[in-house]
Coordinates of C-alpha atoms in Angstrom, one line a residue:
X1 CA 20.1 32.3 13.7
X2 CA 21.1 31.2 17.1
X3 CA 24.6 32.4 16.5
X4 CA 23.3 35.8 15.6
X5 CA 21.2 35.9 18.8
X6 CA 24.2 34.8 20.8
X7 CA 26.3 37.6 19.3
X8 CA 23.5 40.1 20.0
X9 CA 23.3 38.9 23.6
X10 CA 27.0 39.1 24.1
X11 CA 27.1 42.6 22.5
X12 CA 24.4 43.8 24.8
X13 CA 26.1 42.3 27.8
X14 CA 29.3 44.0 26.8
X15 CA 27.6 47.4 26.5
X16 CA 26.0 47.0 29.9
X17 CA 29.3 45.8 31.5
X18 CA 31.2 48.8 30.0
X19 CA 28.5 51.2 31.3
X20 CA 28.7 49.6 34.8
X21 CA 32.5 50.2 34.9
X22 CA 32.1 53.8 33.8
X23 CA 29.3 54.5 36.3
X24 CA 31.4 53.0 39.1
X25 CA 34.3 55.2 38.2
X26 CA 32.1 58.3 38.0
X27 CA 30.6 57.2 41.3
X28 CA 34.0 57.1 42.9
X29 CA 34.9 60.5 41.5
X30 CA 31.6 61.8 43.0
X31 CA 31.7 60.2 46.5
X32 CA 35.3 60.6 47.4
X33 CA 35.5 64.4 46.8
X34 CA 32.0 64.6 48.4
X35 CA 33.4 63.0 51.5
X36 CA 36.2 65.6 51.6
X37 CA 33.6 68.4 51.3
X38 CA 30.9 67.2 53.7
X39 CA 33.0 65.4 56.3
X40 CA 31.3 62.8 58.5
X41 CA 28.1 64.7 59.6
X42 CA 27.2 65.7 56.1
X43 CA 27.8 62.2 54.7
X44 CA 25.6 60.7 57.4
X45 CA 22.7 63.0 56.4
X46 CA 23.4 62.1 52.7
X47 CA 23.4 58.3 53.4
X48 CA 20.3 58.4 55.6
X49 CA 18.3 60.1 52.7
X50 CA 19.8 57.6 50.3
X51 CA 18.7 54.6 52.4
X52 CA 15.1 55.8 52.3
X53 CA 15.4 56.5 48.6
X54 CA 16.9 53.1 47.8
X55 CA 14.2 51.3 49.6
X56 CA 11.4 53.1 47.7
X57 CA 13.4 52.7 44.5
X58 CA 13.7 49.0 45.0
X59 CA 10.0 48.6 45.8
X60 CA 9.1 50.7 42.7
X61 CA 11.5 49.3 40.1
X62 CA 13.2 46.1 41.2
X63 CA 10.9 43.6 39.6
X64 CA 8.6 45.6 37.4
X65 CA 11.2 46.5 34.7
X66 CA 12.2 42.8 34.5
X67 CA 8.5 41.8 34.0
X68 CA 8.1 44.5 31.3
X69 CA 11.3 43.4 29.5
X70 CA 10.2 39.7 29.6
X71 CA 6.7 40.5 28.3
X72 CA 7.9 42.9 25.6
X73 CA 10.5 40.3 24.4
X74 CA 7.9 37.5 24.2
X75 CA 5.4 39.6 22.3
X76 CA 8.0 41.1 19.9
X77 CA 9.4 37.6 19.2
X78 CA 5.9 36.6 18.0
X79 CA 5.5 39.7 15.9
X80 CA 2.7 41.0 18.1
X81 CA 3.6 44.7 17.7
X82 CA 0.2 46.0 19.0
X83 CA 0.6 43.9 22.1
X84 CA 4.1 45.4 22.6
X85 CA 2.6 48.9 22.4
X86 CA -0.1 48.0 24.9
X87 CA 2.3 46.5 27.3
X88 CA 4.5 49.6 27.2
X89 CA 1.5 51.9 27.6
X90 CA 0.2 50.0 30.6
X91 CA 3.6 49.7 32.2
X92 CA 4.5 53.3 31.8
X93 CA 1.2 54.4 33.4
X94 CA 1.7 51.8 36.3
X95 CA 5.3 52.9 36.9
X96 CA 4.3 56.6 36.9
X97 CA 1.5 56.1 39.4
X98 CA 3.6 54.0 41.8
X99 CA 6.5 56.5 41.5
X100 CA 4.3 59.5 42.0
X101 CA 2.9 58.0 45.2
X102 CA 6.4 57.3 46.5
X103 CA 7.6 60.8 45.6
X104 CA 4.6 62.3 47.5
X105 CA 5.5 60.2 50.6
X106 CA 9.1 61.3 50.5
X107 CA 8.2 65.0 49.9
X108 CA 5.4 65.5 52.4
X109 CA 6.7 63.1 55.1
X110 CA 10.4 64.0 54.9
X111 CA 10.4 65.2 58.5
X112 CA 8.8 62.0 60.0
X113 CA 11.0 59.8 57.8
X114 CA 14.1 61.6 59.1
X115 CA 12.9 61.3 62.7
X116 CA 12.2 57.6 62.1
X117 CA 15.9 57.2 60.9
X118 CA 17.0 59.0 64.1
X119 CA 18.5 61.8 62.0
X120 CA 16.1 64.8 61.9
X121 CA 18.6 66.9 60.0
X122 CA 18.4 64.6 57.0
X123 CA 14.9 65.9 56.2
X124 CA 16.2 68.5 53.7
X125 CA 18.1 65.8 51.8
X126 CA 15.0 63.5 51.7
X127 CA 12.9 66.5 50.5
X128 CA 15.3 67.3 47.6
X129 CA 15.6 63.6 46.6
X130 CA 11.9 63.0 46.5
X131 CA 11.2 64.0 42.8
X132 CA 13.9 61.5 41.8
X133 CA 11.7 58.5 42.6
X134 CA 8.9 59.3 40.0
X135 CA 11.6 60.2 37.4
X136 CA 13.5 56.9 38.0
X137 CA 10.3 55.0 37.6
X138 CA 9.7 56.5 34.2
X139 CA 13.4 55.8 33.3
X140 CA 13.0 52.2 34.4
X141 CA 9.9 51.7 32.3
X142 CA 11.6 52.9 29.2
X143 CA 14.7 50.9 30.0
X144 CA 12.6 47.7 30.4
X145 CA 10.9 48.4 27.1
X146 CA 14.1 48.9 25.2
X147 CA 15.8 45.9 26.8
X148 CA 12.7 43.8 25.8
X149 CA 13.4 44.8 22.2
X150 CA 17.0 43.7 22.6
X151 CA 18.4 47.3 22.7
X152 CA 20.8 47.7 25.7
X153 CA 22.4 50.9 24.5
X154 CA 19.7 53.3 26.0
X155 CA 20.1 51.7 29.4
X156 CA 23.9 52.1 29.2
X157 CA 23.8 55.7 28.0
X158 CA 21.1 56.7 30.5
X159 CA 23.2 55.3 33.4
X160 CA 26.2 57.2 32.3
X161 CA 24.2 60.5 31.9
X162 CA 22.7 59.9 35.4
X163 CA 26.2 59.5 36.9
X164 CA 27.6 62.5 35.1
X165 CA 24.7 64.7 36.2
X166 CA 25.1 63.9 39.9
X167 CA 28.9 64.2 39.6
X168 CA 28.8 67.7 38.1
X169 CA 25.7 69.2 39.6
X170 CA 25.9 67.4 43.0
X171 CA 29.6 68.2 43.6
X172 CA 29.2 71.8 42.4
X173 CA 26.1 72.5 44.6
X174 CA 27.8 70.9 47.7
X175 CA 31.0 72.9 47.1
X176 CA 29.2 76.3 46.8
X177 CA 27.0 75.6 49.8
X178 CA 30.0 74.7 51.9
X179 CA 32.0 77.8 50.7
X180 CA 29.0 80.0 51.5
X181 CA 29.0 78.7 55.1
X182 CA 25.9 76.6 55.1
X183 CA 25.7 73.7 57.6
X184 CA 26.3 70.0 56.7
X185 CA 22.6 69.2 56.4
X186 CA 22.1 71.9 53.7
X187 CA 25.3 71.0 51.9
X188 CA 24.2 67.3 51.9
X189 CA 20.9 68.4 50.4
X190 CA 22.8 70.2 47.7
X191 CA 24.6 66.9 46.9
X192 CA 21.4 65.0 46.7
X193 CA 20.0 67.7 44.3
X194 CA 22.7 66.5 41.9
X195 CA 21.2 63.0 42.0
X196 CA 17.8 64.3 41.2
X197 CA 19.1 66.4 38.3
X198 CA 21.1 63.5 36.9
X199 CA 17.9 61.3 36.9
X200 CA 15.9 64.1 35.2
X201 CA 18.5 64.4 32.5
X202 CA 18.5 60.6 32.0
X203 CA 14.7 60.7 31.8
X204 CA 14.6 63.4 29.2
X205 CA 17.1 61.5 27.1
X206 CA 15.0 58.3 27.2
X207 CA 11.7 60.1 26.5
X208 CA 13.2 61.8 23.4
X209 CA 14.7 58.5 22.3
X210 CA 11.5 56.4 22.7
X211 CA 9.4 59.1 20.9
X212 CA 11.9 59.0 18.0
X213 CA 12.3 55.2 17.8
X214 CA 8.6 54.4 18.2
X215 CA 7.8 56.4 15.1
X216 CA 10.5 54.4 13.3
X217 CA 9.1 51.1 14.7
X218 CA 5.5 51.6 13.5
X219 CA 5.3 48.2 12.0
X220 CA 1.9 47.2 10.6
X221 CA 0.4 44.5 12.7
X222 CA -3.0 42.9 12.9
X223 CA -2.7 41.3 16.3
X224 CA -5.3 42.1 18.9
X225 CA -3.6 43.1 22.2
X226 CA -4.7 41.8 25.6
X227 CA -6.9 44.0 27.8
X228 CA -5.0 46.5 29.9
X229 CA -6.2 44.8 33.1
X230 CA -4.8 41.4 32.0
X231 CA -1.4 43.0 31.2
X232 CA -1.3 44.8 34.5
X233 CA -2.1 41.5 36.3
X234 CA 0.7 39.7 34.6
X235 CA 3.2 42.5 35.3
X236 CA 2.3 42.2 39.0
X237 CA 2.5 38.4 38.9
X238 CA 6.0 38.4 37.5
X239 CA 7.3 41.6 39.2
X240 CA 6.1 41.3 42.8
X241 CA 8.0 38.1 43.8
X242 CA 11.2 39.7 42.4
X243 CA 10.5 42.9 44.2
X244 CA 10.0 41.1 47.5
X245 CA 13.3 39.3 47.1
X246 CA 15.2 42.4 46.1
X247 CA 13.6 44.5 48.9
X248 CA 14.9 42.2 51.7
X249 CA 18.4 43.8 51.9
X250 CA 17.1 47.3 51.3
X251 CA 14.7 47.0 54.3
X252 CA 17.5 45.5 56.4
X253 CA 19.9 48.3 55.5
X254 CA 17.3 50.9 56.3
X255 CA 16.5 49.3 59.7
X256 CA 20.2 48.8 60.3
X257 CA 20.9 52.5 59.9
X258 CA 18.0 53.4 62.1
X259 CA 19.2 51.0 64.8
X260 CA 22.8 52.2 64.7
X261 CA 21.8 55.9 65.0
X262 CA 19.2 55.1 67.6
X263 CA 21.5 53.1 69.8
X264 CA 24.2 55.7 69.6
X265 CA 21.7 58.2 71.0
X266 CA 19.6 56.1 73.4
X267 CA 22.2 53.7 74.8
X268 CA 25.2 55.9 74.7
X269 CA 23.4 59.2 75.4
X270 CA 25.0 61.0 72.4
X271 CA 23.4 64.0 70.7
X272 CA 22.1 63.8 67.1
X273 CA 25.2 65.7 65.9
X274 CA 27.6 63.4 67.7
X275 CA 25.7 60.3 66.6
X276 CA 25.7 61.4 62.9
X277 CA 29.4 62.2 63.1
X278 CA 30.2 58.6 64.2
X279 CA 27.8 57.2 61.6
X280 CA 29.3 59.4 58.9
X281 CA 32.8 57.9 59.7
X282 CA 31.3 54.5 59.1
X283 CA 30.0 55.6 55.7
X284 CA 33.5 56.6 54.6
X285 CA 34.5 52.9 54.9
X286 CA 31.3 51.8 53.2
X287 CA 32.2 53.9 50.1
X288 CA 35.2 51.7 49.5
X289 CA 33.5 48.5 50.7
X290 CA 31.1 48.5 47.8
X291 CA 33.7 48.9 45.0
X292 CA 35.4 45.4 44.8
X293 CA 32.1 43.6 44.3
X294 CA 31.4 45.6 41.1
X295 CA 32.7 42.8 38.9
X296 CA 30.3 40.2 40.3
X297 CA 27.2 41.0 38.2
X298 CA 29.2 40.5 35.0
X299 CA 30.5 37.2 36.2
X300 CA 27.0 36.1 37.3
X301 CA 25.6 37.1 33.9
X302 CA 28.2 35.0 32.2
X303 CA 27.8 32.1 34.7
X304 CA 24.0 31.6 34.6
X305 CA 23.6 30.7 30.9
X306 CA 26.7 28.4 31.0
X307 CA 25.3 26.5 34.0
X308 CA 21.7 26.5 32.6
X309 CA 22.9 25.0 29.3
X310 CA 24.9 22.3 31.1
X311 CA 21.9 21.4 33.2
X312 CA 19.7 21.2 30.1
X313 CA 22.2 18.6 28.7
X314 CA 22.3 16.8 32.1
X315 CA 26.0 17.4 32.0
X316 CA 26.8 17.2 35.8
X317 CA 30.5 17.2 35.3
X318 CA 30.2 20.3 33.1
X319 CA 28.2 22.1 35.8
X320 CA 30.8 21.3 38.5
X321 CA 33.6 22.4 36.2
X322 CA 32.0 25.7 35.4
X323 CA 31.0 26.4 39.0
X324 CA 34.5 25.5 40.2
X325 CA 36.0 27.9 37.7
X326 CA 33.6 30.7 38.7
X327 CA 34.5 30.2 42.4
X328 CA 38.2 30.2 41.7
X329 CA 37.9 33.4 39.6
X330 CA 35.9 35.0 42.4
X331 CA 38.4 34.0 45.0
X332 CA 41.3 35.3 42.9
X333 CA 39.7 38.7 42.6
X334 CA 37.8 39.0 45.9
X335 CA 40.5 37.8 48.3
X336 CA 43.3 40.2 47.3
X337 CA 40.8 43.1 47.1
X338 CA 39.5 42.4 50.6
X339 CA 42.8 41.7 52.2
X340 CA 44.4 44.7 50.5
X341 CA 41.6 47.0 51.8
X342 CA 42.1 45.6 55.2
X343 CA 45.8 45.8 55.6
X344 CA 46.1 49.2 53.9
X345 CA 42.8 50.7 55.3
X346 CA 44.4 53.7 57.0
X347 CA 46.8 54.6 54.1
X348 CA 44.1 54.3 51.5
X349 CA 41.6 56.4 53.4
X350 CA 44.3 59.1 54.0
X351 CA 45.2 59.0 50.3
X352 CA 41.6 59.5 49.2
X353 CA 40.4 61.9 51.9
X354 CA 43.3 64.3 52.6
X355 CA 40.9 67.2 53.5
X356 CA 39.4 65.3 56.5
X357 CA 42.4 63.4 58.1
X358 CA 40.6 62.9 61.5
X359 CA 37.6 61.3 59.8
X360 CA 40.0 59.1 57.7
X361 CA 41.8 58.0 60.8
X362 CA 38.6 57.2 62.6
X363 CA 37.2 55.2 59.6
X364 CA 40.4 53.1 59.2
X365 CA 39.6 50.4 61.8
X366 CA 36.1 50.1 60.4
X367 CA 37.4 49.6 56.8
X368 CA 39.8 47.0 58.2
X369 CA 36.8 44.9 59.2
X370 CA 34.8 45.8 56.1
X371 CA 37.7 44.6 53.9
X372 CA 37.3 41.1 55.2
X373 CA 33.5 41.4 54.7
X374 CA 34.2 42.2 51.0
X375 CA 35.3 38.6 50.5
X376 CA 32.0 37.2 51.8
X377 CA 29.9 39.7 49.8
X378 CA 31.5 38.4 46.6
X379 CA 31.1 34.8 47.6
X380 CA 27.4 35.5 48.5
X381 CA 26.7 37.1 45.1
X382 CA 28.4 34.2 43.3
X383 CA 26.4 31.6 45.3
X384 CA 23.2 33.5 44.5
X385 CA 24.0 33.3 40.8
X386 CA 24.6 29.6 41.1
X387 CA 21.4 29.0 43.0
X388 CA 19.4 31.1 40.5
X389 CA 20.9 29.2 37.6
X390 CA 19.6 26.0 39.2
X391 CA 16.2 27.5 39.6
X392 CA 16.5 27.8 43.4
X393 CA 15.4 31.4 43.5
X394 CA 13.8 31.5 46.9
X395 CA 16.9 30.2 48.8
X396 CA 18.9 33.5 48.4
X397 CA 15.9 35.4 49.8
X398 CA 15.8 33.2 52.9
X399 CA 19.5 33.4 53.6
X400 CA 19.5 37.1 53.1
X401 CA 16.7 37.5 55.7
X402 CA 18.7 35.3 58.1
X403 CA 21.9 37.3 57.6
X404 CA 19.9 40.6 57.9
X405 CA 18.5 39.4 61.3
X406 CA 22.1 38.6 62.4
X407 CA 23.2 42.1 61.4
X408 CA 20.4 43.9 63.2
X409 CA 20.8 41.9 66.4
X410 CA 24.6 42.2 66.3
X411 CA 24.5 45.9 65.8
X412 CA 21.9 46.4 68.5
X413 CA 24.1 44.9 71.2
X414 CA 27.5 46.0 69.9
X415 CA 26.7 49.6 69.0
X416 CA 25.0 50.0 72.3
X417 CA 28.2 48.9 74.2
X418 CA 30.2 52.1 75.1
X419 CA 33.6 50.5 74.5
X420 CA 32.6 49.4 71.0
X421 CA 30.0 52.0 69.8
X422 CA 30.1 52.6 66.1
X423 CA 32.8 50.0 65.6
X424 CA 30.0 47.4 66.1
X425 CA 28.5 48.4 62.8
X426 CA 31.2 47.0 60.5
X427 CA 31.3 43.9 62.7
X428 CA 27.6 43.4 62.2
X429 CA 28.1 43.9 58.4
X430 CA 30.9 41.2 58.4
X431 CA 28.7 38.8 60.4
X432 CA 25.7 39.4 58.1
X433 CA 27.5 38.6 54.9
X434 CA 29.6 35.8 56.4
X435 CA 26.5 34.0 57.5
X436 CA 24.8 34.5 54.1
X437 CA 27.8 33.3 52.1
X438 CA 28.5 30.3 54.3
X439 CA 24.8 29.2 54.3
X440 CA 24.7 29.6 50.5
X441 CA 27.9 27.7 49.9
X442 CA 26.7 24.9 52.1
X443 CA 23.4 24.7 50.2
X444 CA 25.2 24.8 46.9
X445 CA 27.5 22.0 47.9
X446 CA 24.6 19.8 49.1
X447 CA 22.2 20.5 46.2
X448 CA 24.5 20.4 43.2
X449 CA 24.7 17.1 41.4
X450 CA 28.5 17.2 41.2
X451 CA 30.8 17.4 44.2
X452 CA 32.7 20.6 45.0
X453 CA 36.0 20.6 46.7
X454 CA 36.1 23.9 48.5
X455 CA 39.5 23.3 50.1
X456 CA 41.1 22.7 46.7
X457 CA 39.3 25.8 45.2
X458 CA 40.2 28.3 48.0
X459 CA 43.5 27.1 49.6
X460 CA 46.0 28.5 47.0
X461 CA 44.2 31.8 46.5
X462 CA 44.0 32.3 50.3
X463 CA 47.8 31.7 50.6
X464 CA 48.6 33.9 47.7
X465 CA 46.4 36.7 49.0
X466 CA 47.9 36.5 52.5
X467 CA 51.4 36.7 51.1
X468 CA 50.3 39.7 48.9
X469 CA 48.8 41.4 52.0
X470 CA 52.1 40.9 53.9
X471 CA 54.0 42.3 50.9
X472 CA 51.7 45.4 50.7
X473 CA 52.1 46.2 54.4
X474 CA 55.9 45.6 54.3
X475 CA 56.4 47.8 51.2
X476 CA 54.2 50.6 52.7
X477 CA 56.1 50.6 56.0
X478 CA 59.4 50.6 54.2
X479 CA 58.5 53.6 52.0
X480 CA 56.3 55.7 54.2
X481 CA 59.1 57.0 56.3
X482 CA 60.8 58.8 53.5
X483 CA 58.2 59.2 50.7
X484 CA 55.0 60.2 52.6
X485 CA 51.7 58.4 52.7
X486 CA 50.5 59.0 49.1
X487 CA 53.6 57.6 47.3
X488 CA 54.0 54.8 49.8
X489 CA 50.4 53.7 49.4
X490 CA 50.4 53.8 45.6
X491 CA 53.8 52.0 45.6
X492 CA 52.6 49.3 48.0
X493 CA 49.5 48.6 45.9
X494 CA 51.6 48.4 42.7
X495 CA 54.2 46.1 44.1
X496 CA 51.7 43.9 45.9
X497 CA 49.6 43.6 42.7
X498 CA 52.6 42.5 40.7
X499 CA 53.7 40.1 43.4
X500 CA 50.2 38.6 43.5
X501 CA 50.2 38.1 39.7
X502 CA 53.5 36.3 39.9
X503 CA 52.2 34.1 42.7
X504 CA 49.1 33.2 40.7
X505 CA 51.3 32.1 37.8
X506 CA 54.0 30.3 39.8
X507 CA 51.4 28.5 42.0
X508 CA 49.4 27.6 38.9
X509 CA 46.2 28.8 40.5
X510 CA 44.3 29.8 37.4
X511 CA 43.4 27.8 34.3
X512 CA 42.2 28.6 30.8
X513 CA 38.7 27.3 31.7
X514 CA 38.6 29.9 34.6
X515 CA 39.5 32.8 32.3
X516 CA 36.7 31.9 29.8
X517 CA 34.2 33.3 32.4
X518 CA 35.5 36.8 32.2
X519 CA 35.6 39.3 29.2
X520 CA 38.6 38.7 26.9
X521 CA 39.5 35.7 28.9
X522 CA 40.5 33.6 25.9
X523 CA 43.0 36.3 24.8
X524 CA 44.4 36.7 28.3
X525 CA 44.8 32.9 28.5
X526 CA 46.8 32.9 25.2
X527 CA 49.0 35.8 26.4
X528 CA 49.7 33.9 29.7
X529 CA 50.1 30.6 27.7
X530 CA 47.7 28.8 30.0
X531 CA 46.4 25.3 29.3

């Protein structure tokens, strides 16, 4: 029986992991052409609206679907099918009311919200994105219900539908609005309209699915469900602490954008248009900054049950071995990604954004700093998973708040310095994640029962990544003079990637134990003949 459950869990995890990869690819296909269409001002309006949406989304959906999934899973395991139905009914009503309230706030207060963000022209984008909040709340309720029943496919399919909707509708709307001569604020609103449509499509799919499957799941049951008030209370008890923790970085990101735009205007005397142009340049770097860490949730999902099982067996050596392997895998993936983005920041941006070469050139120095920040983001996410596996769930919240304060203070002073201006924003981001990662790693080292040798874990990957970065830069400089930027960039990435793989094997950095933490790791280890 346990084996079957384990296979079901792994199958569900594989489905979700595959959907994450597809969604990330579709997201890149959406945001990169969108940047070429909207340029820096339009992207600034787009991201300002998104920062507000993401905060409301986190507040509405971060913890409640997890609570719903947990409660449905528990009731279903005990055969309490009437309780499952009551939980879903109460949750759906709760989610709808919360989402509707958030939608009304965004819709009727789009102007004040845009003014608060120091970008009045973002009000149209906020307005158009408002209906998405109530729709995503309904989507989250159905996802939590299906996940509680052990069915991960609806979540995966709905994520892909959402990404496809915003890709097709958002890009099409933005393209037509730009071609028809509308300003960046209207074109950005067209792009956000695609997000709303994508979420509506996802919602319709899930509603049809749940209506169909619930009729098929009408098992006879004699259990007496709890009162709706008791169910609501438990949903809040489980969901609110998770929501508070998840909201920390969303709040910090929102305040950070407000401070950056505000300081560009108040301290440097820039107009709203000039300030949003500079902030938009920063978002071009942020588009690429978020990509390398996409593999971390899958690694964390694999790490937590392994660590938890070893802790239950009081196997301290096993915990240390698994954590060490996870850190080495993270270093092997994050270090070359971060250093590669940093050393080839300009060539990569010019490759991806040929329609806006001036913006790409302006964003290059910022991506150079953000590339290093990528490394700390990945280490932070890994350390968070380790702490959560040990049950220390409040520590990541505290360190994120500390890092967020560092980010806000750093940005306030640096962005307000004329000689630094918008270049202070990526420095603040780097400082933020470096502080969080270092604090988390120190806490992990002190609180874990087994000792961790960070020098042994990170020394070889750092050396290999630095050599890879030097090779990438050298190949690019050698090729750029006679092939042009695009071919030189692709060639440099290919050669550097192959060189890095050779270094990893020659320096014997990775082991079979390390590869077990990633999908198909055992097969990869067999191919590489690792012990």
